[in-house]
PDB file of C-alpha atoms and ligand atoms in Angstrom:
ATOM      1  CA  MET A   1      -4.581 -39.031  17.733  1.00 65.00           C
ATOM      2  CA  SER A   2      -4.089 -35.524  16.354  1.00 80.00           C
ATOM      3  CA  ASN A   3      -0.737 -33.779  16.705  1.00 94.00           C
ATOM      4  CA  ILE A   4      -2.401 -30.402  16.446  1.00 96.00           C
ATOM      5  CA  ILE A   5      -2.851 -28.368  19.627  1.00 96.00           C
ATOM      6  CA  LYS A   6      -5.110 -25.347  19.625  1.00 96.00           C
ATOM      7  CA  LYS A   7      -5.741 -23.114  22.612  1.00 96.00           C
ATOM      8  CA  GLU A   8      -8.425 -20.522  23.082  1.00 94.00           C
ATOM      9  CA  GLU A   9      -7.251 -16.928  22.732  1.00 95.00           C
ATOM     10  CA  TYR A  10      -4.185 -17.859  20.681  1.00 97.00           C
ATOM     11  CA  PRO A  11      -4.258 -16.911  16.992  1.00 96.00           C
ATOM     12  CA  TYR A  12      -2.371 -20.048  15.932  1.00 97.00           C
ATOM     13  CA  ALA A  13      -2.223 -23.792  16.424  1.00 97.00           C
ATOM     14  CA  PHE A  14       0.818 -25.971  17.070  1.00 97.00           C
ATOM     15  CA  ASP A  15       1.693 -29.161  15.196  1.00 97.00           C
ATOM     16  CA  THR A  16       3.843 -31.171  17.632  1.00 95.00           C
ATOM     17  CA  SER A  17       5.032 -33.487  14.856  1.00 94.00           C
ATOM     18  CA  ALA A  18       7.309 -30.635  13.681  1.00 95.00           C
ATOM     19  CA  CYS A  19       9.509 -31.125  16.766  1.00 92.00           C
ATOM     20  CA  SER A  20      11.142 -34.274  15.424  1.00 89.00           C
ATOM     21  CA  THR A  21      12.716 -32.428  12.497  1.00 88.00           C
ATOM     22  CA  CYS A  22      13.282 -29.000  14.025  1.00 92.00           C
ATOM     23  CA  GLU A  23      16.606 -29.438  15.887  1.00 89.00           C
ATOM     24  CA  GLY A  24      15.459 -27.718  19.045  1.00 93.00           C
ATOM     25  CA  ARG A  25      15.056 -24.156  17.886  1.00 94.00           C
ATOM     26  CA  CYS A  26      13.079 -23.333  21.037  1.00 95.00           C
ATOM     27  CA  CYS A  27      16.002 -24.533  23.206  1.00 96.00           C
ATOM     28  CA  THR A  28      18.783 -22.951  21.113  1.00 95.00           C
ATOM     29  CA  GLY A  29      19.498 -19.876  19.032  1.00 92.00           C
ATOM     30  CA  GLU A  30      19.227 -16.425  20.538  1.00 91.00           C
ATOM     31  CA  SER A  31      20.077 -16.082  24.174  1.00 92.00           C
ATOM     32  CA  GLY A  32      17.104 -15.996  26.496  1.00 93.00           C
ATOM     33  CA  TYR A  33      15.950 -16.745  29.993  1.00 97.00           C
ATOM     34  CA  ILE A  34      14.686 -20.180  30.993  1.00 97.00           C
ATOM     35  CA  TYR A  35      13.083 -19.419  34.308  1.00 98.00           C
ATOM     36  CA  VAL A  36      12.670 -22.044  36.980  1.00 98.00           C
ATOM     37  CA  THR A  37      10.580 -21.871  40.132  1.00 98.00           C
ATOM     38  CA  LYS A  38      11.689 -23.204  43.498  1.00 98.00           C
ATOM     39  CA  ASN A  39       9.629 -26.392  43.054  1.00 98.00           C
ATOM     40  CA  GLU A  40      11.005 -26.909  39.552  1.00 98.00           C
ATOM     41  CA  ILE A  41      14.549 -26.504  40.884  1.00 98.00           C
ATOM     42  CA  LEU A  42      13.862 -29.180  43.489  1.00 98.00           C
ATOM     43  CA  ALA A  43      12.347 -31.507  40.869  1.00 98.00           C
ATOM     44  CA  ILE A  44      15.221 -31.114  38.394  1.00 98.00           C
ATOM     45  CA  ALA A  45      17.852 -31.611  41.101  1.00 98.00           C
ATOM     46  CA  GLU A  46      16.052 -34.796  42.125  1.00 98.00           C
ATOM     47  CA  VAL A  47      15.966 -36.124  38.553  1.00 97.00           C
ATOM     48  CA  LEU A  48      19.688 -35.406  38.235  1.00 98.00           C
ATOM     49  CA  GLU A  49      20.291 -36.929  41.672  1.00 98.00           C
ATOM     50  CA  MET A  50      22.126 -33.790  42.725  1.00 98.00           C
ATOM     51  CA  ASP A  51      22.202 -31.778  45.888  1.00 98.00           C
ATOM     52  CA  VAL A  52      20.036 -28.689  45.306  1.00 98.00           C
ATOM     53  CA  ASN A  53      22.800 -26.206  46.127  1.00 98.00           C
ATOM     54  CA  GLU A  54      25.274 -28.027  43.936  1.00 98.00           C
ATOM     55  CA  PHE A  55      22.699 -28.079  41.131  1.00 98.00           C
ATOM     56  CA  ALA A  56      21.979 -24.366  41.491  1.00 98.00           C
ATOM     57  CA  LEU A  57      25.667 -23.450  41.427  1.00 98.00           C
ATOM     58  CA  LYS A  58      26.362 -25.537  38.372  1.00 98.00           C
ATOM     59  CA  TYR A  59      23.282 -24.887  36.222  1.00 98.00           C
ATOM     60  CA  LEU A  60      21.490 -21.725  37.334  1.00 98.00           C
ATOM     61  CA  PHE A  61      22.083 -17.998  37.453  1.00 98.00           C
ATOM     62  CA  LYS A  62      20.117 -15.269  39.116  1.00 97.00           C
ATOM     63  CA  LYS A  63      18.180 -12.766  37.042  1.00 96.00           C
ATOM     64  CA  GLY A  64      16.579 -10.177  39.298  1.00 96.00           C
ATOM     65  CA  TYR A  65      14.658 -12.145  41.896  1.00 96.00           C
ATOM     66  CA  LYS A  66      14.313 -15.214  39.635  1.00 97.00           C
ATOM     67  CA  TYR A  67      16.570 -18.076  38.590  1.00 98.00           C
ATOM     68  CA  SER A  68      17.274 -19.068  35.008  1.00 98.00           C
ATOM     69  CA  ILE A  69      18.993 -22.116  33.502  1.00 98.00           C
ATOM     70  CA  LYS A  70      22.432 -21.418  32.034  1.00 98.00           C
ATOM     71  CA  GLU A  71      23.229 -21.654  28.338  1.00 98.00           C
ATOM     72  CA  ASN A  72      26.253 -22.907  26.420  1.00 97.00           C
ATOM     73  CA  LYS A  73      27.491 -20.806  23.522  1.00 96.00           C
ATOM     74  CA  ILE A  74      28.110 -23.052  20.542  1.00 94.00           C
ATOM     75  CA  ASN A  75      29.241 -21.080  17.490  1.00 93.00           C
ATOM     76  CA  ASP A  76      26.525 -18.414  17.151  1.00 93.00           C
ATOM     77  CA  SER A  77      23.946 -20.359  19.118  1.00 93.00           C
ATOM     78  CA  TYR A  78      23.093 -20.074  22.791  1.00 96.00           C
ATOM     79  CA  GLU A  79      21.854 -23.470  23.873  1.00 97.00           C
ATOM     80  CA  CYS A  80      20.181 -24.461  27.095  1.00 98.00           C
ATOM     81  CA  VAL A  81      22.652 -26.596  29.038  1.00 98.00           C
ATOM     82  CA  PHE A  82      20.066 -29.378  29.059  1.00 98.00           C
ATOM     83  CA  TYR A  83      19.545 -29.468  25.307  1.00 97.00           C
ATOM     84  CA  ASP A  84      21.081 -32.638  23.874  1.00 95.00           C
ATOM     85  CA  ARG A  85      22.129 -32.202  20.251  1.00 91.00           C
ATOM     86  CA  GLU A  86      22.685 -35.911  19.710  1.00 92.00           C
ATOM     87  CA  SER A  87      19.170 -36.964  20.569  1.00 92.00           C
ATOM     88  CA  ASN A  88      17.632 -33.591  19.651  1.00 91.00           C
ATOM     89  CA  GLY A  89      15.913 -33.596  23.009  1.00 93.00           C
ATOM     90  CA  CYS A  90      15.808 -32.319  26.551  1.00 95.00           C
ATOM     91  CA  LYS A  91      17.954 -34.128  29.108  1.00 97.00           C
ATOM     92  CA  ILE A  92      15.471 -33.264  31.858  1.00 98.00           C
ATOM     93  CA  TYR A  93      12.312 -33.646  29.767  1.00 96.00           C
ATOM     94  CA  ASN A  94      10.109 -35.091  32.519  1.00 96.00           C
ATOM     95  CA  ALA A  95      11.116 -32.325  34.906  1.00 98.00           C
ATOM     96  CA  ARG A  96      11.454 -29.482  32.396  1.00 98.00           C
ATOM     97  CA  PRO A  97      10.191 -26.094  33.583  1.00 98.00           C
ATOM     98  CA  ASN A  98       6.655 -24.951  32.918  1.00 98.00           C
ATOM     99  CA  GLN A  99       8.027 -22.278  30.606  1.00 97.00           C
ATOM    100  CA  CYS A 100       9.237 -25.064  28.316  1.00 97.00           C
ATOM    101  CA  LYS A 101       6.085 -27.159  28.682  1.00 96.00           C
ATOM    102  CA  THR A 102       3.852 -24.286  27.652  1.00 97.00           C
ATOM    103  CA  PHE A 103       5.851 -23.186  24.598  1.00 97.00           C
ATOM    104  CA  PRO A 104       4.626 -21.938  22.068  1.00 97.00           C
ATOM    105  CA  PHE A 105       1.530 -20.809  23.966  1.00 98.00           C
ATOM    106  CA  TRP A 106       3.072 -17.806  25.704  1.00 97.00           C
ATOM    107  CA  ASP A 107       1.282 -14.477  26.142  1.00 97.00           C
ATOM    108  CA  TYR A 108       4.260 -12.833  24.503  1.00 96.00           C
ATOM    109  CA  TYR A 109       3.550 -14.574  21.202  1.00 96.00           C
ATOM    110  CA  LYS A 110      -0.176 -13.814  21.060  1.00 96.00           C
ATOM    111  CA  THR A 111       0.605 -10.607  19.228  1.00 96.00           C
ATOM    112  CA  ARG A 112       3.914 -11.698  17.688  1.00 96.00           C
ATOM    113  CA  VAL A 113       3.034 -14.634  15.465  1.00 96.00           C
ATOM    114  CA  ASP A 114       5.529 -13.569  12.773  1.00 96.00           C
ATOM    115  CA  GLU A 115       8.326 -13.760  15.339  1.00 95.00           C
ATOM    116  CA  LEU A 116       7.064 -17.136  16.523  1.00 96.00           C
ATOM    117  CA  ASN A 117       6.985 -18.483  12.976  1.00 95.00           C
ATOM    118  CA  LEU A 118      10.710 -17.778  12.702  1.00 93.00           C
ATOM    119  CA  GLU A 119      11.303 -19.692  15.920  1.00 93.00           C
ATOM    120  CA  CYS A 120       9.034 -22.692  15.451  1.00 96.00           C
ATOM    121  CA  PRO A 121       8.214 -24.655  12.294  1.00 96.00           C
ATOM    122  CA  GLY A 122       5.177 -26.233  13.983  1.00 97.00           C
ATOM    123  CA  ILE A 123       3.091 -23.069  13.991  1.00 97.00           C
ATOM    124  CA  ILE A 124      -0.072 -23.097  11.937  1.00 96.00           C
ATOM    125  CA  ASP A 125      -1.545 -19.638  11.445  1.00 89.00           C
ATOM    126  CA  ASP A 126      -5.287 -19.240  11.836  1.00 78.00           C
TER     127      ASP A 126
HETATM  128  S1  SF4 B 201      15.006 -27.304  29.923  1.00 62.97           S
HETATM  129 FE1  SF4 B 201      14.788 -28.727  28.225  1.00 62.97          FE
HETATM  130  S2  SF4 B 201      12.955 -28.031  27.090  1.00 62.97           S
HETATM  131 FE2  SF4 B 201      13.640 -26.329  28.424  1.00 62.97          FE
HETATM  132  S3  SF4 B 201      14.999 -25.055  27.141  1.00 62.97           S
HETATM  133 FE3  SF4 B 201      16.292 -26.549  28.262  1.00 62.97          FE
HETATM  134  S4  SF4 B 201      16.514 -28.272  26.818  1.00 62.97           S
HETATM  135 FE4  SF4 B 201      14.767 -27.042  26.130  1.00 62.97          FE
END
């Protein structure tokens, strides 16, 4: 089965096999927002077997009218609290937010492929 994902309207393809050697650049590095919807919050709290309010207090912060997952600052890197350096993976992978599932196919990157190339070694330019 091919590791290459191509989506209409995006001027690049994505080779998922790059993830195993990349050390989570999409979950670390510059600070950013990892938005979660209400349903995603419920799903993640369930996976972690936590009370929703307890989960929100510990792992989320409010940005405008949305919620985002907190980050840990490690040296110069801002890392999602659910990024696991040891396994180079996501601790809540099966319940990760849609924002994470859809990376690198974000509208933002349609016109910023150079920026995306710096972020993700799996990008194949058209
Ligand atoms: S939730 Fe998981 S996939 Fe999303 S940024 Fe955090 S570690 Fe990465």
